[in-house]
Structure formats: C-alpha cells, structure tokens
Amino acid sequence: MTTLSKPIKKHSPVAQSAMSFYQQQAETLMASESDAALVAFRQQASEHFAEQGFPTRRDEDWKYTPLNGFLQTHYQRSGVAQISEADIKAFLPPFDVMHLVFVDGYFSERFSDDLSELPAGLSIESVKDALDFKQGYTAFLSHEMGIEKEAFGTLNSMLFDDGVVIQLEPHCLVERPILCTYVQTQNEHANTVRNRVTLAHGAQLSLLQQHVSLNNKLNAFDNVVTEINVAEKAQLNQVVLQSLNPSAMYFGLQFVDQAKNSVFRTHYISLGSSISRHQNVLRMAEEHIESEQSSACFASGQQIMDTRTHTEHQAWWGTSRQLHKLVLDDEAVGVFNGMIKVARAAQKTDGQMDNKNLLLSDKAKVDSKPQLEIYADDVKCSHGSASGQISEEQIFYLRARGINAEDARRLVTQAFLLEPLESITSTPVRHWLADKLMHKLNA
C-alpha cells in the first residue's frame, strides 16, 4: 500500500481529518484498479491534494464560501442503493428527451434510455466504459492543470469513477435534448462524476443536466467536473439545474474550449443544497466566437450559493454575454465572482457581464466581484453589479391595481428571477425551468 502523503500547509484538525479520509478513499479505489497509468494519475492527484488541502476563508476565492459544514461530514463511496422506476420518472421533464441516469454517481443502464440506436453521428458511453475499453484515462488530461488548481477538482481526479462521454460527429444535428439526471439516494455519500462533451465541426446539440435528491433527508455530496470542446461552427446549448435537497452539497466545475465561429450557451439554475458552487472556465481561442453564460439562483434559510465565471477572449471578433441573478431570503448568502479577460490579440471583442441581486430579508447577504482585465485597445466591454431590496414604488404600483402586498412582492420577485431564462431558445425547456423556480418561490 502506498504511504499517505502529509499536508504541507497547516490545516485545522477538522480539515486534516477530512483530507486523510478522502486520501484513504482514493487508496481504496486505486487498490481495485488494474490500469497502472490510471493508478499513477490518481496517486499524483492525491499527492497534490495533500499539498493543496481544502481552501479556507483566508483564500481570496473562498472568502465568502465557508466549508465548515462540508468538512464535518465524511462522504463515502458506498455503492448504489435501491431505487425504483417510479422514483426516476418523477424527475422527468414534460417533454421528450434522451435520458441518461446516474444513481449515486454511477451510470444506470436500467433507468437510462436504450443507447443502442442513437441518432447518426452521436456516441454516448459511460466514463467507466471509456476508461475500460477505448480512450483510457489520458482522455481526461486536457484540462488537468486547470482542474487541479481547484481543491474539488483535485478531489474529483482522485475519486471519479464514472460520468458520461458524449461525442457528436461533423455536421450532425441532434434535435432531441440529452438529459443527464444525477440522483442522490444515500446519506453521506460522495457522487464524484467526470464528464466530457465533444462537438465536431458544424455539430449541434442541446444538453440538460439536473442534480436531484431522492428525498429531503439526504445529506450527500455531488462533485462534478465537465470538459467541453466546441469545434468550428458547432453549437452547444447547455442547462445545469441544481435542485438537490437543502442539506446536500454541490460543487460543479466546467472547462469549455471554443473554436472559430462556434456558439456556446449555458444556463445554470440553482435552487437546492446547503452549500453550492458552480464555476465556468471558458476559453474563446479563435475568431468570431459567441458565448452566453447566465444564471438564476434562489437561496433561502441558511443556504450559500456561489456562482463563478472566468472568460478568456483570445482572438478577434469574440462576443460574450452574461446575466447572473440571485434572490436571497432569510439568512441566505450569495456569492458572484466573474472575470472577462481580453488578450492583446482579441481586438473587436464585445463582452458584457451583468450581476443583479435581490435581497428579500435584512439578514440575507451577497458578495459580488465582477472584473475586467483588458489588454487590447479596440474593444467594447462592460461589467456591473447591483444589489438591493424590492422597490416600494413597484409594490405601490401593483397594489394600486388591486393586487395585495404579498402577491405584489411575489410578482416582482418572479419577474426578476426569470429574466436569465428568456434567452433559452427552447420554449419547453424554458417553461420547465420557470416552473422549478416558481415552485420554490411559492413554497
């Protein structure tokens, strides 16, 4: 057995205990694997994790997102629990999708659609199959340096054992959206998933991903890393819906590479979890690229919701749009951190980033940090952030038309929260997400 590495940084006893636990989990996983290269890959990640450790509030990027609640529970990899078809059916949207189901972090052939007759040009396989038979672990190395800058990315490299690999061949269009449902069924369970999505030249795809819990009593942990490559003239529309129960934990990290004349749109909707953090790292490497990153988050109780983007314009005529909205009630905490970075070569860049936050309680808090870093001299870029409570003038206007105060506040909040969804081109998808937001708003 390999000797566990010792941390270089000084950590609290609680953090050290959690680090040792997850390193031991990695040791157990490595002991079960026959691929020496994969074992070496995990070992390297484990050693890096020992040096890196979990972030603390002394780290600037984690200043407003405390991990105390996460570190006190040791989330295990304990296999798959029993679940029924009726349980899965409850999570299906009211429109036709190609459904892939992951139970406790593992692909479920039983609950997923039949993948033997996919549309022409589309291939889908679980990461477990990809690791075993075709691509090997090297398929997951292209963003590894970026992934391992993040502690939960490193943890993912140590422990991921399944996920999905989606590939679409040149000029193929898949009309039916692919829906990946990640369902938590076990308490104190770690669901560690690694995904890869590759669209070839001129391909088009819609990808929906939802994170859900089987019931409201589970305290489980989703740790997801997704790598996306959008080739020249390809188009990917993505939605990530995080509606785990209020005790769960969610950490999502995405790396996206775009080529010339490609389009990438992503919408993140956050409703659940005790602590959630969703981060996009987007690289617009060639000319005439379009991207959109938007989010709608509604936190209540003592939830902490953290949304982050890092967008790099690296070539001419790139266009990026971002609209991020947080609604915070009770004692909830919201965090937004966004960066648009424009390289010297990225002339004629058009980048906009807007963050707006609505506080429904005097005890709710938000910390926002939109940033621009521009090295080109012929660009059009803007960023902004605004936080506040509902305007009494708006309430007065609605009450003057016979609407009571409670309904007036709900209507204003609803209009505020639904705006990021307006750019979703699929009407059924937009209505599905709006219903999810409205359900929590009216609860």
XYZ file of C-alpha atoms in Angstrom:
443
model
C 0.000 0.000 0.000
C 1.182 3.494 -0.815
C 2.011 5.689 2.148
C -0.386 8.603 2.562
C 1.152 11.972 1.837
C 1.288 14.512 4.642
C -0.094 18.033 4.211
C 2.426 20.843 3.734
C 0.033 23.676 4.635
C -1.286 23.845 8.150
C -4.935 22.926 8.405
C -7.435 22.692 11.205
C -7.909 19.252 12.829
C -11.314 19.008 11.126
C -9.836 19.765 7.693
C -6.897 17.393 8.248
C -9.281 14.631 9.249
C -11.332 15.188 6.077
C -8.216 15.239 3.892
C -6.946 11.957 5.376
C -10.360 10.402 4.871
C -10.543 11.282 1.159
C -6.944 10.205 0.574
C -7.832 6.859 2.131
C -10.855 6.660 -0.176
C -8.520 7.217 -3.117
C -6.208 4.489 -1.832
C -9.119 2.063 -1.722
C -10.136 2.985 -5.273
C -6.584 2.614 -6.582
C -6.250 -0.796 -4.943
C -9.199 -2.005 -7.039
C -7.819 -0.785 -10.386
C -5.677 -2.741 -12.807
C -4.563 0.141 -15.065
C -1.153 1.173 -13.726
C -1.242 4.504 -15.567
C -4.615 5.394 -14.062
C -3.357 4.452 -10.615
C -0.342 6.720 -11.150
C -2.678 9.521 -12.277
C -4.771 9.208 -9.139
C -1.677 8.951 -6.958
C -0.335 12.180 -8.426
C -3.656 13.904 -7.764
C -3.679 12.562 -4.211
C -0.183 13.897 -3.555
C -1.161 17.270 -4.992
C -4.250 17.286 -2.794
C -2.089 16.645 0.266
C -0.100 19.795 -0.536
C -3.115 21.833 -1.636
C -5.636 20.839 1.031
C -9.105 22.276 1.345
C -9.386 26.045 0.955
C -10.146 28.249 3.932
C -11.644 31.702 4.217
C -8.104 33.050 4.150
C -8.075 32.115 0.441
C -9.484 35.037 -1.548
C -11.644 32.830 -3.793
C -13.241 31.150 -0.776
C -13.521 34.177 1.493
C -17.318 34.204 1.377
C -17.970 30.466 0.986
C -17.134 28.678 4.254
C -16.650 24.932 4.108
C -17.133 24.178 7.816
C -20.398 22.363 7.198
C -18.885 20.287 4.412
C -15.743 19.276 6.306
C -17.638 17.972 9.320
C -19.135 15.119 7.301
C -17.020 12.450 5.623
C -18.810 11.477 2.410
C -18.159 7.897 1.366
C -18.208 5.932 -1.854
C -20.596 3.214 -0.745
C -22.055 1.750 -3.907
C -25.552 2.143 -5.268
C -28.780 1.958 -3.257
C -32.146 0.596 -4.329
C -34.327 2.909 -6.368
C -37.438 2.333 -8.452
C -38.542 3.361 -11.924
C -41.294 5.456 -10.340
C -38.632 7.376 -8.402
C -36.781 8.210 -11.619
C -39.940 9.011 -13.558
C -40.742 11.770 -11.060
C -37.672 13.690 -12.248
C -38.524 13.602 -15.970
C -39.466 16.885 -17.648
C -42.757 17.209 -19.591
C -41.089 16.987 -22.995
C -39.217 14.381 -24.978
C -35.573 13.816 -24.046
C -32.855 11.228 -24.448
C -32.484 10.279 -20.786
C -29.262 9.178 -19.087
C -29.475 8.373 -15.382
C -26.665 8.280 -12.847
C -27.522 6.830 -9.434
C -25.132 7.816 -6.657
C -22.534 8.781 -9.251
C -22.778 5.666 -11.424
C -24.398 5.255 -14.832
C -27.583 3.177 -14.652
C -28.291 1.194 -17.798
C -31.558 0.047 -16.244
C -33.020 3.531 -15.838
C -31.450 5.171 -18.890
C -32.835 5.096 -22.407
C -31.639 2.423 -24.788
C -28.377 3.690 -26.283
C -28.116 1.005 -28.963
C -29.946 3.082 -31.599
C -28.642 6.621 -31.250
C -29.040 9.281 -33.961
C -26.423 9.190 -36.700
C -23.087 10.628 -35.617
C -23.842 10.583 -31.886
C -21.969 8.370 -29.461
C -22.601 8.137 -25.738
C -20.809 5.956 -23.256
C -20.197 5.999 -19.572
C -16.783 7.109 -18.402
C -16.353 3.724 -16.775
C -16.686 2.082 -20.194
C -14.428 4.687 -21.809
C -11.765 4.086 -19.178
C -12.008 0.335 -19.501
C -12.146 -0.180 -23.227
C -11.377 2.702 -25.533
C -9.884 6.005 -24.577
C -8.151 5.274 -21.301
C -7.550 7.846 -18.620
C -5.491 10.061 -20.976
C -8.782 11.274 -22.500
C -9.273 13.282 -19.323
C -5.990 15.124 -19.189
C -6.536 18.137 -21.459
C -7.668 20.476 -18.663
C -5.999 18.725 -15.771
C -3.730 21.637 -14.867
C -6.752 23.926 -14.554
C -8.807 21.295 -12.778
C -6.171 20.718 -10.129
C -5.926 24.412 -9.337
C -9.238 23.825 -7.578
C -9.302 21.616 -4.485
C -12.578 19.995 -5.507
C -11.170 19.448 -8.999
C -8.207 17.612 -7.491
C -10.583 15.641 -5.296
C -12.519 14.735 -8.441
C -9.345 13.470 -10.151
C -8.632 11.297 -7.117
C -12.077 9.764 -6.855
C -14.087 9.949 -10.098
C -15.236 6.537 -11.209
C -17.977 7.288 -13.718
C -19.667 10.008 -15.752
C -20.537 10.387 -19.407
C -18.593 10.823 -22.638
C -20.692 12.401 -25.415
C -19.301 12.879 -28.925
C -21.042 14.268 -31.990
C -19.552 13.915 -35.455
C -19.176 16.763 -38.001
C -22.350 18.434 -39.296
C -24.655 16.259 -37.189
C -27.698 17.818 -35.550
C -29.426 16.079 -32.639
C -32.892 17.589 -32.255
C -33.934 15.752 -29.081
C -32.161 17.148 -25.981
C -29.953 14.834 -23.960
C -30.887 14.903 -20.269
C -28.393 13.624 -17.688
C -30.033 13.090 -14.291
C -27.698 12.687 -11.327
C -29.727 11.378 -8.405
C -28.574 11.106 -4.804
C -30.108 8.176 -2.936
C -27.804 7.614 0.043
C -26.983 9.690 3.069
C -23.378 10.886 3.493
C -22.496 9.563 0.051
C -19.995 11.158 -2.362
C -21.087 11.285 -6.012
C -17.920 12.069 -7.948
C -18.513 12.407 -11.674
C -16.295 13.328 -14.635
C -17.936 14.234 -17.976
C -16.587 15.023 -21.426
C -18.606 16.537 -24.284
C -17.099 16.961 -27.760
C -18.874 18.563 -30.717
C -17.093 18.290 -34.058
C -17.195 20.813 -36.928
C -20.729 22.147 -37.512
C -22.429 19.836 -34.995
C -25.369 20.986 -32.835
C -26.609 19.608 -29.532
C -28.724 20.527 -26.500
C -27.504 19.123 -23.179
C -29.542 19.274 -19.973
C -28.054 18.208 -16.646
C -30.037 18.019 -13.432
C -28.842 17.187 -9.927
C -31.589 15.843 -7.667
C -32.068 14.036 -4.352
C -34.342 11.073 -3.762
C -35.754 12.685 -0.609
C -35.372 15.741 1.580
C -33.481 13.972 4.374
C -30.297 13.130 2.478
C -27.013 14.858 3.165
C -24.973 13.809 0.128
C -22.245 15.438 -1.934
C -22.062 15.981 -5.716
C -18.630 16.792 -7.132
C -18.805 17.171 -10.919
C -16.159 18.152 -13.458
C -17.250 18.606 -17.074
C -14.896 19.233 -20.010
C -16.470 20.627 -23.185
C -14.964 21.141 -26.629
C -16.994 23.023 -29.246
C -15.336 22.839 -32.666
C -15.573 25.315 -35.560
C -19.169 26.297 -36.460
C -20.539 23.935 -33.806
C -23.260 24.951 -31.350
C -23.949 23.659 -27.842
C -26.878 24.767 -25.690
C -26.467 23.627 -22.084
C -28.611 23.835 -18.962
C -27.452 22.811 -15.474
C -30.254 22.536 -12.909
C -29.155 22.070 -9.310
C -32.226 21.187 -7.243
C -30.723 18.966 -4.555
C -32.329 18.925 -1.128
C -31.364 21.716 1.301
C -28.909 19.515 3.249
C -26.866 18.421 0.236
C -23.575 19.807 -1.107
C -22.826 20.666 -4.745
C -19.518 21.605 -6.373
C -19.501 21.900 -10.182
C -16.533 22.849 -12.332
C -16.681 23.263 -16.127
C -13.913 23.836 -18.667
C -15.060 24.928 -22.121
C -12.927 25.391 -25.248
C -14.460 27.053 -28.311
C -13.140 27.161 -31.874
C -13.819 29.636 -34.709
C -17.436 30.628 -35.422
C -18.788 28.380 -32.685
C -21.609 29.140 -30.259
C -21.830 28.048 -26.622
C -24.750 28.940 -24.371
C -25.075 27.775 -20.772
C -27.712 28.479 -18.144
C -27.228 27.497 -14.502
C -30.266 27.322 -12.204
C -29.559 26.827 -8.508
C -32.306 26.029 -6.018
C -31.023 23.455 -3.534
C -28.037 22.438 -1.408
C -26.695 23.791 1.824
C -23.525 24.900 0.034
C -23.296 25.086 -3.764
C -20.572 26.412 -6.022
C -20.729 26.383 -9.825
C -17.802 27.615 -11.891
C -17.272 28.026 -15.647
C -13.829 28.457 -17.200
C -14.371 29.449 -20.848
C -11.627 29.866 -23.444
C -12.624 31.611 -26.705
C -9.472 30.782 -28.615
C -10.322 31.730 -32.214
C -12.198 34.370 -34.240
C -15.928 35.119 -34.365
C -16.924 33.092 -31.320
C -20.175 33.688 -29.458
C -20.872 32.676 -25.877
C -23.541 33.201 -23.254
C -23.318 32.327 -19.562
C -26.338 33.116 -17.411
C -27.624 32.015 -14.042
C -30.730 32.263 -11.867
C -30.276 31.321 -8.206
C -32.768 31.413 -5.346
C -31.419 30.788 -1.830
C -33.344 30.747 1.445
C -32.797 29.593 5.010
C -29.032 29.439 5.553
C -28.111 28.302 2.042
C -24.862 29.507 0.487
C -24.848 29.825 -3.327
C -21.625 30.693 -5.139
C -21.519 31.295 -8.929
C -18.299 31.988 -10.837
C -17.173 32.587 -14.394
C -13.767 33.096 -15.971
C -13.974 34.040 -19.657
C -10.915 34.466 -21.852
C -11.199 36.274 -25.186
C -8.095 35.316 -27.137
C -8.907 36.262 -30.758
C -10.733 38.843 -32.914
C -14.467 39.495 -33.016
C -15.476 37.481 -29.955
C -18.849 38.182 -28.330
C -19.738 37.136 -24.793
C -22.880 37.834 -22.788
C -23.541 37.146 -19.111
C -26.536 37.800 -16.876
C -26.436 36.459 -13.332
C -29.290 36.960 -10.881
C -29.529 35.936 -7.230
C -32.574 36.143 -4.983
C -31.725 35.757 -1.297
C -34.209 35.280 1.535
C -33.920 34.630 5.293
C -30.218 34.315 6.238
C -29.002 33.080 2.849
C -25.638 34.104 1.403
C -24.953 34.680 -2.284
C -21.595 34.991 -3.991
C -20.826 36.046 -7.544
C -17.340 36.302 -8.989
C -16.837 36.906 -12.712
C -13.822 37.751 -14.841
C -13.668 38.759 -18.504
C -10.069 38.700 -19.689
C -9.260 40.133 -23.124
C -5.871 39.294 -24.649
C -3.902 41.831 -26.707
C -4.768 39.899 -29.879
C -8.508 39.906 -29.168
C -9.401 43.154 -30.955
C -13.076 43.972 -31.613
C -14.135 41.965 -28.560
C -17.662 42.648 -27.337
C -18.078 41.429 -23.763
C -20.831 42.179 -21.266
C -21.266 40.852 -17.736
C -24.167 41.875 -15.510
C -24.898 40.701 -11.958
C -28.083 41.728 -10.122
C -29.129 40.608 -6.661
C -32.447 40.911 -4.836
C -32.445 40.728 -1.039
C -35.778 39.694 0.491
C -34.541 39.841 4.078
C -32.441 42.201 6.190
C -30.278 39.225 7.210
C -29.534 37.966 3.690
C -26.105 38.847 2.285
C -24.409 38.938 -1.090
C -20.817 39.460 -2.156
C -20.216 40.344 -5.789
C -16.988 40.832 -7.700
C -17.332 41.413 -11.466
C -13.974 42.055 -13.105
C -12.480 43.117 -16.448
C -8.861 42.626 -17.465
C -8.240 44.100 -20.917
C -5.003 44.192 -22.917
C -6.485 45.020 -26.361
C -7.240 48.644 -27.294
C -10.219 48.265 -29.647
C -12.881 46.515 -27.597
C -16.350 47.114 -26.195
C -16.595 45.583 -22.726
C -18.713 46.333 -19.687
C -19.468 44.865 -16.323
C -21.764 45.785 -13.483
C -23.340 44.663 -10.253
C -26.330 45.942 -8.316
C -27.910 44.668 -5.110
C -30.961 45.872 -3.250
C -34.408 45.157 -1.906
C -37.748 45.361 -3.690
C -38.685 48.899 -4.588
C -41.669 50.168 -2.626
C -42.690 52.105 -5.750
C -43.153 48.824 -7.609
C -45.239 47.442 -4.755
C -47.334 50.621 -4.649
C -47.918 50.439 -8.418
C -49.216 46.853 -8.197
C -51.292 47.465 -5.055
C -52.927 50.426 -6.792
C -54.235 47.882 -9.306
C -55.883 45.704 -6.670
C -53.054 43.243 -6.022
C -52.395 42.528 -2.340
C -48.950 43.178 -0.871
C -47.887 39.526 -0.681
C -48.797 38.802 -4.300
C -47.170 42.035 -5.423
C -43.847 41.069 -3.839
C -44.076 37.608 -5.366
C -44.759 39.035 -8.843
C -41.807 41.412 -8.638
C -39.505 38.628 -7.411
C -40.749 36.283 -10.134
C -40.112 38.799 -12.898
C -36.630 39.480 -11.532
C -35.647 35.822 -11.235
C -36.978 34.605 -14.570
C -35.134 37.126 -16.752
C -31.985 34.959 -17.304
C -34.218 32.228 -18.748
C -35.545 34.459 -21.532
C -32.584 33.706 -23.786
C -33.217 29.945 -23.708
C -34.343 29.188 -27.244
C -36.362 26.053 -26.438
C -39.803 27.017 -25.135
C -40.446 23.655 -23.346
C -37.078 23.836 -21.594
C -37.660 27.458 -20.604
C -41.109 26.645 -19.161
C -39.759 23.591 -17.313
C -37.091 25.666 -15.585
C -39.514 28.510 -14.864
C -41.847 26.016 -13.157
C -38.951 24.816 -10.974
C -38.126 28.366 -9.926
C -41.783 29.217 -9.321
C -42.287 26.095 -7.212
C -39.584 27.194 -4.784
C -40.705 30.806 -4.872
C -44.251 29.810 -3.929
C -43.264 27.200 -1.322
